[in-house]
Amino acid sequence: MKLTGRFGLACCGLIYSAGALCASGNFAETLPVRLQAVPFTRVTIQDDFWAPRRETNRVASIPTNFRMLEKSGNIRNLELAAAGARSGYSGPVFMDSDLYKALEAASYSLATDSDPVLARQVDEIISKIAAAQQPDGYLNTHFQVNAPDKKWTNLRDWHELYCAGHLFEAAVAHSQATGKRTLLDVAIRLADNIGSVFGGGPGKRMGYPGHPEIELALVKLWKITGEQRFFDLARFFVENRGRRFFADEHQTPIDQYDGAYWQDDIPIRDHRNIKGHAVRACYLLSGATDVAAQTGDAGLLRMINRVWKNTAMRNTYLTGGIGPSAHNEGFTEDYDLPNLTAYQETCATIALAQWNHRLALFYGDAKYADVVERALYNGVLSGVSQDGTKFFYVNPLASRGRHHRSPWFGCACCPPNVARTLASLGGYAYAHSENSIYVNLYIQGSAEATLGGRKVVLDVRTAYPWDGKVVLKPRMESPAEWNLRLRLPGWCSAPAVKVNRQRIAEPVIDRGYVVLSRRWRTGDTVELNLPMPIQRVAAHPAVKANVGYQALQRGPLVYCLEACDHSEPLESLYLPASAPMEAVKQTRLGGSVMILTGSAEMAGDLDWSGKLYQNSSVPGKVRIQAVPYYLWDNRQPGAMQVWMPLAPAHAPVQGLERQAKVTVSFRNDNSQPEGIHDGIEPKNSGEQPEALCHWWPRQGTEEWVQYAWDKAITVGGVKVYWFDDTGRGACRLPASWRLEYLEGQTWKPVSVPAYPPICQDQWNQIEFTPVTTTSLKMKVQLQPKWAAGAHEWKILSAEDLD
């Protein structure tokens, strides 16, 4: 059986990807089938890949989450709110949400693994939450402590509804895991409080959240309680989105309002592409999918399908993530998928998986489960270290060696999000209808489903993702007719299937699943073989960052090269299309891992990465090895890259700044002054580079950065690209700047008629009477209450100015 994959076209050993995720095929809208997920509590995971990760999540990540949340003040905020305090609150406005996600993760864990210590901790926190809730049901510690008169006055920015949504999800998870109503009753009272304020009835007001999440959470609350009012409120928030409510809320003239960041620029049914903040977009689409699945709203479904195509074909990274830009933590334009500056927030990858899981259930189409698999095995799993105690917020596809996981974040949304995903992983693996079991993820263990009133247990044996052989054995009390549907992954072009050792030459394939229809009985055996050759992935030509590059993939796993495995700089290596590669099993970080090894070519002296070096060996063949992307940055720190050039890269012309030593007036632990001359030109001031020269957290002071050369140079101008992280950080354009040069032992100002106004999203250039010097100093006056930083500071010689 040879297939052309839904998400890839097999041709000359390559998979051609349309965006960075391989996406092609027939996108005609299909009729819904409305499957039910097999609950994770009825799925047993007993493999060598996910089971250890879930155990690490249970014994390390979840305790780390609670410890760091308590250290950050989340628990104390509850106590303050319960005491009626009006000061002492810690953290940003959305602090409550991170605690709720951690509770959700802990609840999922308790549902599958008994842990009396964790159970007591969860009960104690829930009691504090209940104590903090006001008599009318309102609950948000920021507003109760800091601003009780500001409730519901800024839905766009202040995250009250977002926090409530995560409480609802935690409450549902806790109730399902323990049977208790302690947190569920809190959630119901809060939902009723919100329902008394918002909606279409008399005395209620218009509004919806700046950060969607409550929509999908209300649907969950409706399903567990059966209370229609919760679904109706979710529907209200979804269907009214795009009324440009935030323009009214913030008194912004409509002709000056761009609500794309909040998905508030056009009515929700009119969207044609993914836009704005990536996490918000996918949480909104998840909620819209939940609502449309119940109402059958044709307009919503058409929009969802349009936006899904745009997302999958033009805006998804090979590693399963979305959102290239740090400027808005989201989207820019189609095919903008940079590697070194990729944002690809861990939460965004999780949100994409959640949305596609819903679509897979609604349509019963394997292309959506393909997206889930790619995300889970790559962009989600990379979000946490192997020991479960450090986390990625941002997930680039290339690093100079300065990007590392952190123990925690000021905005700590990602760590508990990864924890809740791993704790509930089994819920993504299987689905069922009245007469079919769908296998979406191949994980050793078992699943239990009810088909037509009969219990069926499916035992699965496999070494996936290292090996594509999967053996499935149903167990049931008596023989019964039903369908076993096995997902054929989009990366696999030549699957084979046997039933009771008999090969099925031409199996029925429906919506990407092999359909095995028969009268099943205990003792039947199905063997599915999914060959896993090493595949070279080429991006769509419109992805400028990857023109002339290829990536390596085997099975669902994307691979990368790490500097710690190579004696030569990764920047000097290229991988010709004919270079042989092989898969070899090794023991890494306490487990068996399939490593890709082979030969690459090493170029001569060149500096395409902005790092000066001399190759220690003559150009020629070198041995390389690639590791799964999810494993990177778990050993020695160093460079990493997913996409490899097919031929030697062209070295850019190096400016005088590259030859200078950099010093600054001040740096903290996350400031990298050398980033100011690494040669990486940003797309805009808000782009978050891997290395950035900045003076945060200093505010309102005069700071400086200095270049020093071993030999005197002649310079007649400079240009600076300033950093500004408005909307997510504390750096803004400086109030002013000036330039001095060193003459002997004296610093003197350059002779410039006037410094032009400081501009965002562009180079700020000055020219002056040429000077010959061994050092230049740029003095920067920070704005009051704001820090500042600079992406790049380039030196212009007389020749540059001619």
mmCIF file with all atom_site columns, N, CA and C in Angstrom, residues 40 43 79 253-254 617 715 751 754 795:
data_model
loop_
_atom_site.group_PDB
_atom_site.id
_atom_site.type_symbol
_atom_site.label_atom_id
_atom_site.label_alt_id
_atom_site.label_comp_id
_atom_site.label_asym_id
_atom_site.label_entity_id
_atom_site.label_seq_id
_atom_site.pdbx_PDB_ins_code
_atom_site.Cartn_x
_atom_site.Cartn_y
_atom_site.Cartn_z
_atom_site.occupancy
_atom_site.B_iso_or_equiv
_atom_site.pdbx_formal_charge
_atom_site.auth_seq_id
_atom_site.auth_comp_id
_atom_site.auth_asym_id
_atom_site.auth_atom_id
_atom_site.pdbx_PDB_model_num
ATOM 1  N N  . PHE A 1 40  ? -8.771  10.099 29.273 1.00 0.00 ? 40  PHE A N  1
ATOM 2  C CA . PHE A 1 40  ? -7.412  9.686  29.620 1.00 0.00 ? 40  PHE A CA 1
ATOM 3  C C  . PHE A 1 40  ? -7.411  8.727  30.808 1.00 0.00 ? 40  PHE A C  1
ATOM 4  N N  . VAL A 1 43  ? -7.223  5.250  29.583 1.00 0.00 ? 43  VAL A N  1
ATOM 5  C CA . VAL A 1 43  ? -6.056  4.963  28.748 1.00 0.00 ? 43  VAL A CA 1
ATOM 6  C C  . VAL A 1 43  ? -4.873  4.693  29.670 1.00 0.00 ? 43  VAL A C  1
ATOM 7  N N  . GLU A 1 79  ? -4.711  34.307 50.021 1.00 0.00 ? 79  GLU A N  1
ATOM 8  C CA . GLU A 1 79  ? -4.872  34.604 51.444 1.00 0.00 ? 79  GLU A CA 1
ATOM 9  C C  . GLU A 1 79  ? -5.196  36.078 51.668 1.00 0.00 ? 79  GLU A C  1
ATOM 10 N N  . PRO A 1 253 ? -11.222 55.714 18.105 1.00 0.00 ? 253 PRO A N  1
ATOM 11 C CA . PRO A 1 253 ? -12.017 55.909 16.895 1.00 0.00 ? 253 PRO A CA 1
ATOM 12 C C  . PRO A 1 253 ? -11.907 54.694 15.968 1.00 0.00 ? 253 PRO A C  1
ATOM 13 N N  . ILE A 1 254 ? -13.016 54.278 15.402 1.00 0.00 ? 254 ILE A N  1
ATOM 14 C CA . ILE A 1 254 ? -13.044 53.081 14.566 1.00 0.00 ? 254 ILE A CA 1
ATOM 15 C C  . ILE A 1 254 ? -12.052 53.185 13.416 1.00 0.00 ? 254 ILE A C  1
ATOM 16 N N  . SER A 1 617 ? 40.090  22.505 10.944 1.00 0.00 ? 617 SER A N  1
ATOM 17 C CA . SER A 1 617 ? 40.427  21.472 9.980  1.00 0.00 ? 617 SER A CA 1
ATOM 18 C C  . SER A 1 617 ? 40.238  22.021 8.574  1.00 0.00 ? 617 SER A C  1
ATOM 19 N N  . VAL A 1 715 ? 35.996  56.531 11.268 1.00 0.00 ? 715 VAL A N  1
ATOM 20 C CA . VAL A 1 715 ? 34.557  56.331 11.198 1.00 0.00 ? 715 VAL A CA 1
ATOM 21 C C  . VAL A 1 715 ? 33.880  57.679 10.965 1.00 0.00 ? 715 VAL A C  1
ATOM 22 N N  . SER A 1 751 ? 31.126  65.444 16.035 1.00 0.00 ? 751 SER A N  1
ATOM 23 C CA . SER A 1 751 ? 30.559  66.681 15.508 1.00 0.00 ? 751 SER A CA 1
ATOM 24 C C  . SER A 1 751 ? 29.407  66.345 14.573 1.00 0.00 ? 751 SER A C  1
ATOM 25 N N  . ALA A 1 754 ? 22.812  67.689 14.309 1.00 0.00 ? 754 ALA A N  1
ATOM 26 C CA . ALA A 1 754 ? 21.687  67.438 15.213 1.00 0.00 ? 754 ALA A CA 1
ATOM 27 C C  . ALA A 1 754 ? 21.366  65.952 15.188 1.00 0.00 ? 754 ALA A C  1
ATOM 28 N N  . ILE A 1 795 ? 28.752  50.451 12.647 1.00 0.00 ? 795 ILE A N  1
ATOM 29 C CA . ILE A 1 795 ? 29.738  51.500 12.419 1.00 0.00 ? 795 ILE A CA 1
ATOM 30 C C  . ILE A 1 795 ? 29.872  51.739 10.922 1.00 0.00 ? 795 ILE A C  1
#
